[in-house]
PDB file of C-alpha atoms and ligand atoms in Angstrom:
ATOM      1  CA  MET A   4       0.000   0.000   0.000  1.00 98.00           C
ATOM      2  CA  LEU A   5       1.054   3.592  -0.539  1.00 98.00           C
ATOM      3  CA  SER A   6       0.413   6.804   1.411  1.00 99.00           C
ATOM      4  CA  ILE A   7       1.269  10.086  -0.317  1.00 98.00           C
ATOM      5  CA  SER A   8       2.914  12.790   1.809  1.00 98.00           C
ATOM      6  CA  ILE A   9       1.459  16.129   0.777  1.00 98.00           C
ATOM      7  CA  LEU A  10       4.385  17.946   2.467  1.00 98.00           C
ATOM      8  CA  SER A  11       6.289  17.962  -0.828  1.00 97.00           C
ATOM      9  CA  ALA A  12       3.305  19.228  -2.854  1.00 98.00           C
ATOM     10  CA  ASP A  13       3.060  22.734  -4.288  1.00 98.00           C
ATOM     11  CA  PHE A  14       0.805  24.383  -1.683  1.00 97.00           C
ATOM     12  CA  GLY A  15      -0.029  27.161  -4.146  1.00 97.00           C
ATOM     13  CA  ARG A  16      -1.795  24.471  -6.191  1.00 97.00           C
ATOM     14  CA  LEU A  17      -3.057  22.389  -3.280  1.00 97.00           C
ATOM     15  CA  ASN A  18      -6.445  21.561  -4.829  1.00 97.00           C
ATOM     16  CA  GLU A  19      -4.842  20.265  -8.033  1.00 98.00           C
ATOM     17  CA  GLU A  20      -2.233  18.276  -6.100  1.00 98.00           C
ATOM     18  CA  ILE A  21      -4.968  16.571  -4.035  1.00 98.00           C
ATOM     19  CA  GLU A  22      -6.942  15.941  -7.217  1.00 98.00           C
ATOM     20  CA  MET A  23      -3.869  14.223  -8.687  1.00 98.00           C
ATOM     21  CA  VAL A  24      -3.714  11.934  -5.617  1.00 98.00           C
ATOM     22  CA  ASN A  25      -7.499  11.330  -5.765  1.00 98.00           C
ATOM     23  CA  ASN A  26      -7.157  10.162  -9.352  1.00 98.00           C
ATOM     24  CA  SER A  27      -4.172   7.908  -8.640  1.00 98.00           C
ATOM     25  CA  VAL A  28      -3.939   4.364  -7.239  1.00 98.00           C
ATOM     26  CA  ALA A  29      -2.590   5.709  -3.914  1.00 98.00           C
ATOM     27  CA  ASP A  30      -4.248   4.244  -0.808  1.00 98.00           C
ATOM     28  CA  TRP A  31      -3.892   7.017   1.794  1.00 98.00           C
ATOM     29  CA  LEU A  32      -2.966  10.692   1.994  1.00 98.00           C
ATOM     30  CA  HIS A  33      -0.207  11.357   4.567  1.00 99.00           C
ATOM     31  CA  LEU A  34      -0.318  14.592   6.586  1.00 99.00           C
ATOM     32  CA  ASP A  35       2.907  15.634   8.335  1.00 98.00           C
ATOM     33  CA  ILE A  36       2.091  17.811  11.337  1.00 99.00           C
ATOM     34  CA  MET A  37       5.156  19.531  12.861  1.00 98.00           C
ATOM     35  CA  ASP A  38       5.201  21.894  15.830  1.00 98.00           C
ATOM     36  CA  GLY A  39       8.716  23.371  15.788  1.00 98.00           C
ATOM     37  CA  ASN A  40       9.436  21.723  19.168  1.00 98.00           C
ATOM     38  CA  PHE A  41       9.402  17.973  18.688  1.00 98.00           C
ATOM     39  CA  VAL A  42      11.041  18.549  15.301  1.00 98.00           C
ATOM     40  CA  PRO A  43      13.011  21.583  14.068  1.00 98.00           C
ATOM     41  CA  ASN A  44      10.355  22.602  11.553  1.00 98.00           C
ATOM     42  CA  ILE A  45       6.761  23.836  11.449  1.00 98.00           C
ATOM     43  CA  SER A  46       4.484  22.502   8.714  1.00 98.00           C
ATOM     44  CA  TYR A  47       0.756  23.292   8.732  1.00 98.00           C
ATOM     45  CA  GLY A  48      -2.211  23.089  11.086  1.00 97.00           C
ATOM     46  CA  PHE A  49      -5.970  22.626  11.219  1.00 98.00           C
ATOM     47  CA  PRO A  50      -7.097  25.172   8.588  1.00 97.00           C
ATOM     48  CA  VAL A  51      -4.981  23.353   5.992  1.00 97.00           C
ATOM     49  CA  VAL A  52      -5.968  19.880   7.249  1.00 98.00           C
ATOM     50  CA  GLU A  53      -9.627  20.877   6.884  1.00 97.00           C
ATOM     51  CA  VAL A  54      -9.110  22.062   3.301  1.00 96.00           C
ATOM     52  CA  ILE A  55      -7.365  18.780   2.484  1.00 98.00           C
ATOM     53  CA  ALA A  56     -10.092  16.721   4.218  1.00 98.00           C
ATOM     54  CA  ALA A  57     -12.820  18.459   2.239  1.00 98.00           C
ATOM     55  CA  LYS A  58     -11.127  17.674  -1.072  1.00 98.00           C
ATOM     56  CA  ALA A  59      -9.457  14.287  -0.449  1.00 98.00           C
ATOM     57  CA  LYS A  60     -11.098  11.050  -1.534  1.00 98.00           C
ATOM     58  CA  LYS A  61      -8.445   8.891   0.159  1.00 98.00           C
ATOM     59  CA  PRO A  62      -8.314   8.171   3.914  1.00 98.00           C
ATOM     60  CA  LEU A  63      -6.187  10.698   5.801  1.00 98.00           C
ATOM     61  CA  ASP A  64      -3.106   9.380   7.606  1.00 98.00           C
ATOM     62  CA  ALA A  65      -1.881  12.096  10.010  1.00 99.00           C
ATOM     63  CA  HIS A  66       1.636  11.771  11.424  1.00 99.00           C
ATOM     64  CA  LEU A  67       1.949  13.974  14.509  1.00 99.00           C
ATOM     65  CA  MET A  68       5.516  15.185  15.021  1.00 99.00           C
ATOM     66  CA  ILE A  69       4.441  17.267  18.002  1.00 98.00           C
ATOM     67  CA  GLU A  70       4.861  17.404  21.781  1.00 98.00           C
ATOM     68  CA  LYS A  71       1.815  16.394  23.835  1.00 98.00           C
ATOM     69  CA  PRO A  72      -0.092  14.871  20.893  1.00 98.00           C
ATOM     70  CA  GLU A  73      -2.793  13.614  23.297  1.00 98.00           C
ATOM     71  CA  LYS A  74      -4.138  17.177  23.507  1.00 98.00           C
ATOM     72  CA  TYR A  75      -5.183  17.163  19.841  1.00 98.00           C
ATOM     73  CA  ILE A  76      -6.726  13.701  19.324  1.00 98.00           C
ATOM     74  CA  GLU A  77     -10.339  14.906  19.273  1.00 98.00           C
ATOM     75  CA  ALA A  78      -9.457  17.811  16.987  1.00 98.00           C
ATOM     76  CA  PHE A  79      -7.832  15.557  14.386  1.00 98.00           C
ATOM     77  CA  HIS A  80     -10.809  13.225  14.534  1.00 98.00           C
ATOM     78  CA  ALA A  81     -13.180  16.170  14.032  1.00 98.00           C
ATOM     79  CA  ALA A  82     -11.024  17.356  11.112  1.00 98.00           C
ATOM     80  CA  GLY A  83     -11.657  14.071   9.282  1.00 97.00           C
ATOM     81  CA  VAL A  84      -8.490  12.041   9.985  1.00 98.00           C
ATOM     82  CA  HIS A  85      -8.746   8.218   9.839  1.00 98.00           C
ATOM     83  CA  TYR A  86      -5.255   7.028  10.833  1.00 99.00           C
ATOM     84  CA  LEU A  87      -3.481   8.963  13.588  1.00 99.00           C
ATOM     85  CA  SER A  88       0.116   8.283  14.600  1.00 99.00           C
ATOM     86  CA  VAL A  89       1.924   9.730  17.607  1.00 99.00           C
ATOM     87  CA  HIS A  90       5.635   9.482  18.330  1.00 99.00           C
ATOM     88  CA  TYR A  91       6.820   6.985  20.936  1.00 98.00           C
ATOM     89  CA  GLU A  92       9.340   9.634  22.050  1.00 98.00           C
ATOM     90  CA  ALA A  93       6.593  12.233  22.660  1.00 98.00           C
ATOM     91  CA  CYS A  94       4.249  10.091  24.793  1.00 98.00           C
ATOM     92  CA  THR A  95       4.752   9.488  28.507  1.00 98.00           C
ATOM     93  CA  HIS A  96       1.485   7.517  28.677  1.00 98.00           C
ATOM     94  CA  LEU A  97       1.461   5.844  25.293  1.00 98.00           C
ATOM     95  CA  HIS A  98      -1.021   3.119  26.281  1.00 98.00           C
ATOM     96  CA  ARG A  99      -3.590   5.705  27.368  1.00 98.00           C
ATOM     97  CA  THR A 100      -3.016   7.808  24.251  1.00 98.00           C
ATOM     98  CA  LEU A 101      -3.500   4.837  21.899  1.00 98.00           C
ATOM     99  CA  GLN A 102      -6.690   3.835  23.704  1.00 98.00           C
ATOM    100  CA  HIS A 103      -7.921   7.403  23.414  1.00 98.00           C
ATOM    101  CA  ILE A 104      -7.262   7.422  19.654  1.00 99.00           C
ATOM    102  CA  ARG A 105      -9.083   4.097  19.212  1.00 98.00           C
ATOM    103  CA  ALA A 106     -12.023   5.298  21.294  1.00 98.00           C
ATOM    104  CA  THR A 107     -12.703   8.019  18.707  1.00 98.00           C
ATOM    105  CA  GLY A 108     -12.931   5.365  15.973  1.00 98.00           C
ATOM    106  CA  MET A 109      -9.585   6.284  14.379  1.00 99.00           C
ATOM    107  CA  LYS A 110      -6.803   3.725  13.884  1.00 99.00           C
ATOM    108  CA  ALA A 111      -3.925   4.251  16.327  1.00 99.00           C
ATOM    109  CA  GLY A 112      -0.307   4.375  15.150  1.00 99.00           C
ATOM    110  CA  VAL A 113       3.041   4.659  16.935  1.00 99.00           C
ATOM    111  CA  ALA A 114       5.903   6.385  15.101  1.00 99.00           C
ATOM    112  CA  LEU A 115       9.522   5.530  15.940  1.00 99.00           C
ATOM    113  CA  ASN A 116      12.481   7.850  15.410  1.00 98.00           C
ATOM    114  CA  PRO A 117      15.495   6.208  13.732  1.00 98.00           C
ATOM    115  CA  HIS A 118      17.262   5.724  17.104  1.00 98.00           C
ATOM    116  CA  THR A 119      14.288   4.102  18.869  1.00 98.00           C
ATOM    117  CA  PRO A 120      14.450   0.281  18.799  1.00 98.00           C
ATOM    118  CA  ALA A 121      11.492  -1.791  17.625  1.00 98.00           C
ATOM    119  CA  PHE A 122      11.586  -4.063  20.696  1.00 98.00           C
ATOM    120  CA  LEU A 123      10.262  -1.195  22.851  1.00 98.00           C
ATOM    121  CA  LEU A 124       6.846  -1.827  21.287  1.00 98.00           C
ATOM    122  CA  ARG A 125       6.512  -5.415  22.499  1.00 97.00           C
ATOM    123  CA  GLU A 126       4.295  -4.478  25.476  1.00 97.00           C
ATOM    124  CA  ILE A 127       2.068  -2.167  23.444  1.00 98.00           C
ATOM    125  CA  ILE A 128       1.781  -3.972  20.122  1.00 98.00           C
ATOM    126  CA  HIS A 129      -1.788  -5.218  20.693  1.00 98.00           C
ATOM    127  CA  GLU A 130      -2.960  -1.648  21.324  1.00 98.00           C
ATOM    128  CA  THR A 131      -1.309  -0.496  18.090  1.00 98.00           C
ATOM    129  CA  ASP A 132      -3.029  -0.645  14.688  1.00 99.00           C
ATOM    130  CA  PHE A 133       0.096   0.411  12.799  1.00 99.00           C
ATOM    131  CA  VAL A 134       3.726   1.270  13.488  1.00 99.00           C
ATOM    132  CA  LEU A 135       5.335   4.062  11.491  1.00 99.00           C
ATOM    133  CA  ILE A 136       9.071   3.447  11.157  1.00 99.00           C
ATOM    134  CA  MET A 137      10.849   6.710  10.415  1.00 99.00           C
ATOM    135  CA  SER A 138      13.569   5.987   7.885  1.00 98.00           C
ATOM    136  CA  VAL A 139      14.870   9.588   8.061  1.00 98.00           C
ATOM    137  CA  ASN A 140      15.054  11.968  11.009  1.00 98.00           C
ATOM    138  CA  PRO A 141      11.613  13.589  11.110  1.00 98.00           C
ATOM    139  CA  GLY A 142      11.246  17.232  10.193  1.00 98.00           C
ATOM    140  CA  PHE A 143      11.806  17.542   6.453  1.00 98.00           C
ATOM    141  CA  GLY A 144      10.819  15.916   3.180  1.00 97.00           C
ATOM    142  CA  GLY A 145      13.363  14.898   0.558  1.00 96.00           C
ATOM    143  CA  GLN A 146      16.018  13.364   2.846  1.00 98.00           C
ATOM    144  CA  ALA A 147      18.111  10.258   2.147  1.00 98.00           C
ATOM    145  CA  PHE A 148      16.840   6.864   3.371  1.00 98.00           C
ATOM    146  CA  ILE A 149      18.734   5.518   6.435  1.00 98.00           C
ATOM    147  CA  ALA A 150      19.823   2.027   5.369  1.00 97.00           C
ATOM    148  CA  HIS A 151      19.591   0.489   8.853  1.00 97.00           C
ATOM    149  CA  SER A 152      15.796   0.952   8.724  1.00 98.00           C
ATOM    150  CA  LEU A 153      15.557  -2.254   6.651  1.00 98.00           C
ATOM    151  CA  GLN A 154      16.831  -4.278   9.606  1.00 98.00           C
ATOM    152  CA  LYS A 155      14.342  -2.542  11.893  1.00 98.00           C
ATOM    153  CA  ILE A 156      11.406  -3.453   9.620  1.00 98.00           C
ATOM    154  CA  LYS A 157      12.466  -7.116   9.801  1.00 98.00           C
ATOM    155  CA  GLU A 158      12.812  -7.007  13.601  1.00 98.00           C
ATOM    156  CA  LEU A 159       9.416  -5.381  14.011  1.00 98.00           C
ATOM    157  CA  LYS A 160       7.821  -7.950  11.691  1.00 98.00           C
ATOM    158  CA  GLU A 161       9.233 -10.725  13.877  1.00 98.00           C
ATOM    159  CA  ILE A 162       7.837  -9.106  17.032  1.00 98.00           C
ATOM    160  CA  ILE A 163       4.386  -8.706  15.444  1.00 98.00           C
ATOM    161  CA  GLN A 164       4.359 -12.335  14.293  1.00 98.00           C
ATOM    162  CA  CYS A 165       5.730 -13.663  17.581  1.00 98.00           C
ATOM    163  CA  GLU A 166       3.071 -11.742  19.554  1.00 98.00           C
ATOM    164  CA  LYS A 167       0.351 -12.799  17.046  1.00 98.00           C
ATOM    165  CA  ALA A 168      -0.533  -9.119  16.693  1.00 98.00           C
ATOM    166  CA  ALA A 169      -2.273  -7.452  13.753  1.00 98.00           C
ATOM    167  CA  ALA A 170      -0.303  -4.184  13.575  1.00 98.00           C
ATOM    168  CA  LEU A 171       0.671  -3.003  10.105  1.00 99.00           C
ATOM    169  CA  ILE A 172       4.122  -1.583   9.328  1.00 99.00           C
ATOM    170  CA  GLU A 173       4.366   1.820   7.622  1.00 99.00           C
ATOM    171  CA  VAL A 174       7.749   3.159   6.477  1.00 99.00           C
ATOM    172  CA  ASP A 175       8.272   6.907   6.114  1.00 98.00           C
ATOM    173  CA  GLY A 176      11.191   8.895   4.702  1.00 98.00           C
ATOM    174  CA  GLY A 177      13.413   8.601   1.660  1.00 98.00           C
ATOM    175  CA  VAL A 178      11.181   6.038  -0.056  1.00 98.00           C
ATOM    176  CA  ASN A 179      11.823   5.921  -3.801  1.00 98.00           C
ATOM    177  CA  LEU A 180      11.699   3.696  -6.876  1.00 98.00           C
ATOM    178  CA  GLN A 181      15.098   2.205  -5.990  1.00 98.00           C
ATOM    179  CA  ASN A 182      14.195   0.946  -2.501  1.00 98.00           C
ATOM    180  CA  ALA A 183      10.411   0.330  -2.570  1.00 98.00           C
ATOM    181  CA  ALA A 184      10.575  -3.360  -3.574  1.00 98.00           C
ATOM    182  CA  GLN A 185      13.163  -4.095  -0.875  1.00 98.00           C
ATOM    183  CA  LEU A 186      11.019  -2.399   1.778  1.00 98.00           C
ATOM    184  CA  TYR A 187       7.932  -4.455   0.932  1.00 98.00           C
ATOM    185  CA  ALA A 188      10.084  -7.597   0.890  1.00 98.00           C
ATOM    186  CA  ALA A 189      11.425  -6.751   4.374  1.00 98.00           C
ATOM    187  CA  GLY A 190       7.870  -6.605   5.738  1.00 98.00           C
ATOM    188  CA  ALA A 191       6.518  -3.099   5.104  1.00 98.00           C
ATOM    189  CA  ASP A 192       2.761  -2.985   4.509  1.00 98.00           C
ATOM    190  CA  ILE A 193       2.505   0.730   3.676  1.00 98.00           C
ATOM    191  CA  LEU A 194       5.149   3.027   2.215  1.00 99.00           C
ATOM    192  CA  VAL A 195       4.967   6.819   2.516  1.00 99.00           C
ATOM    193  CA  ALA A 196       6.265   8.814  -0.426  1.00 98.00           C
ATOM    194  CA  GLY A 197       6.522  12.576  -0.818  1.00 98.00           C
ATOM    195  CA  ASN A 198       9.494  13.856  -2.753  1.00 98.00           C
ATOM    196  CA  ALA A 199       9.666  10.805  -5.055  1.00 98.00           C
ATOM    197  CA  VAL A 200       6.108  11.529  -6.210  1.00 98.00           C
ATOM    198  CA  PHE A 201       5.978  15.327  -6.377  1.00 98.00           C
ATOM    199  CA  SER A 202       9.388  15.712  -8.059  1.00 98.00           C
ATOM    200  CA  ALA A 203       8.523  13.113 -10.719  1.00 98.00           C
ATOM    201  CA  ALA A 204       7.708  14.071 -14.293  1.00 98.00           C
ATOM    202  CA  ASN A 205       4.681  11.760 -14.087  1.00 98.00           C
ATOM    203  CA  PRO A 206       3.483  11.597 -10.452  1.00 98.00           C
ATOM    204  CA  GLN A 207       0.578   9.198 -11.078  1.00 98.00           C
ATOM    205  CA  GLU A 208       2.787   6.727 -12.930  1.00 98.00           C
ATOM    206  CA  THR A 209       5.345   6.976 -10.097  1.00 98.00           C
ATOM    207  CA  ILE A 210       2.605   6.267  -7.537  1.00 98.00           C
ATOM    208  CA  LYS A 211       1.676   3.135  -9.478  1.00 98.00           C
ATOM    209  CA  LYS A 212       5.305   1.966  -9.595  1.00 98.00           C
ATOM    210  CA  LEU A 213       5.869   2.652  -5.883  1.00 98.00           C
ATOM    211  CA  LYS A 214       2.718   0.759  -4.970  1.00 98.00           C
ATOM    212  CA  THR A 215       3.499  -2.274  -7.115  1.00 97.00           C
ATOM    213  CA  PRO A 216       7.216  -2.257  -7.936  1.00 96.00           C
ATOM    214  CA  GLY A 217       8.238  -4.629 -10.672  1.00 87.00           C
ATOM    215  CA  VAL A 218       4.740  -4.900 -12.223  1.00 84.00           C
TER     216      VAL A 218
HETATM  217  C1  LIG B  11       9.413  13.665   7.423  1.00 50.42           C
HETATM  218  C2  LIG B  11       8.000  13.246   7.142  1.00 50.42           C
HETATM  219  C3  LIG B  11       7.824  12.403   5.922  1.00 50.42           C
HETATM  220  C4  LIG B  11       8.267  13.046   4.662  1.00 50.42           C
HETATM  221  C5  LIG B  11       8.382  12.005   3.585  1.00 50.42           C
HETATM  222  O1  LIG B  11       9.464  14.302   8.648  1.00 50.42           O
HETATM  223  O2  LIG B  11       7.485  12.501   8.218  1.00 50.42           O
HETATM  224  O3  LIG B  11       6.483  11.974   5.809  1.00 50.42           O
HETATM  225  O4  LIG B  11       7.417  14.069   4.249  1.00 50.42           O
HETATM  226  O5  LIG B  11       8.883  12.651   2.503  1.00 50.42           O
HETATM  227  P1  LIG B  11       9.964  12.045   1.505  1.00 50.42           P
HETATM  228  O6  LIG B  11       9.267  10.930   0.801  1.00 50.42           O
HETATM  229  O7  LIG B  11      10.253  13.212   0.684  1.00 50.42           O
HETATM  230  O8  LIG B  11      11.142  11.566   2.326  1.00 50.42           O
HETATM  231 ZN1  LIG B  12       5.481  11.509   7.855  1.00 50.42          ZN
END
């Protein structure tokens, strides 16, 4: 599956960019929410999320790179988000936060920074609908894929299987046509792609190739 990160879109042509994603084979639309504290960058907030939600025909996958994400769960639900991920590193009471997300009806995700090991999720994996493995340091689009992430996908897959859990694995950062097949083979269920899509001459064709590499 493929989730398109709108962070790399041309925000001056936001409606057309969303339309392009609507008319593609992409599965989800990925929203990168940054607060300038958890990560050294600020992206966009609710007014933009609401514009995107009104136009998008794909489920919204919001990745919160913010401190105290638990304060905004209801607001993201009200804005039309379907999949909500919070960072492991930003949550003191992760179990409570995931239960809160699920109670709204949204799917609950845990995002891991590159330095955070997968085994830390063993105790929480049954409360988690999806794990978002960051394969770059969060904060910016268009960065190079950190090679060690492949090993982490495999380790997480083993944990999920060993615990007989149903969590999906999403991989975010530096995904491109060169590494997509390898990432699915390692155990990724959903890839996030921003720069690879919006810098392509033919974004819809690139979405198709990233979703089903080698077809
Ligand atoms: C980085 C974001 C990613 C990013 C992906 O902080 O979480 O979702 O936008 O973009 P690319 O595909 O350009 O690495
Ligand atoms: Zn993201």
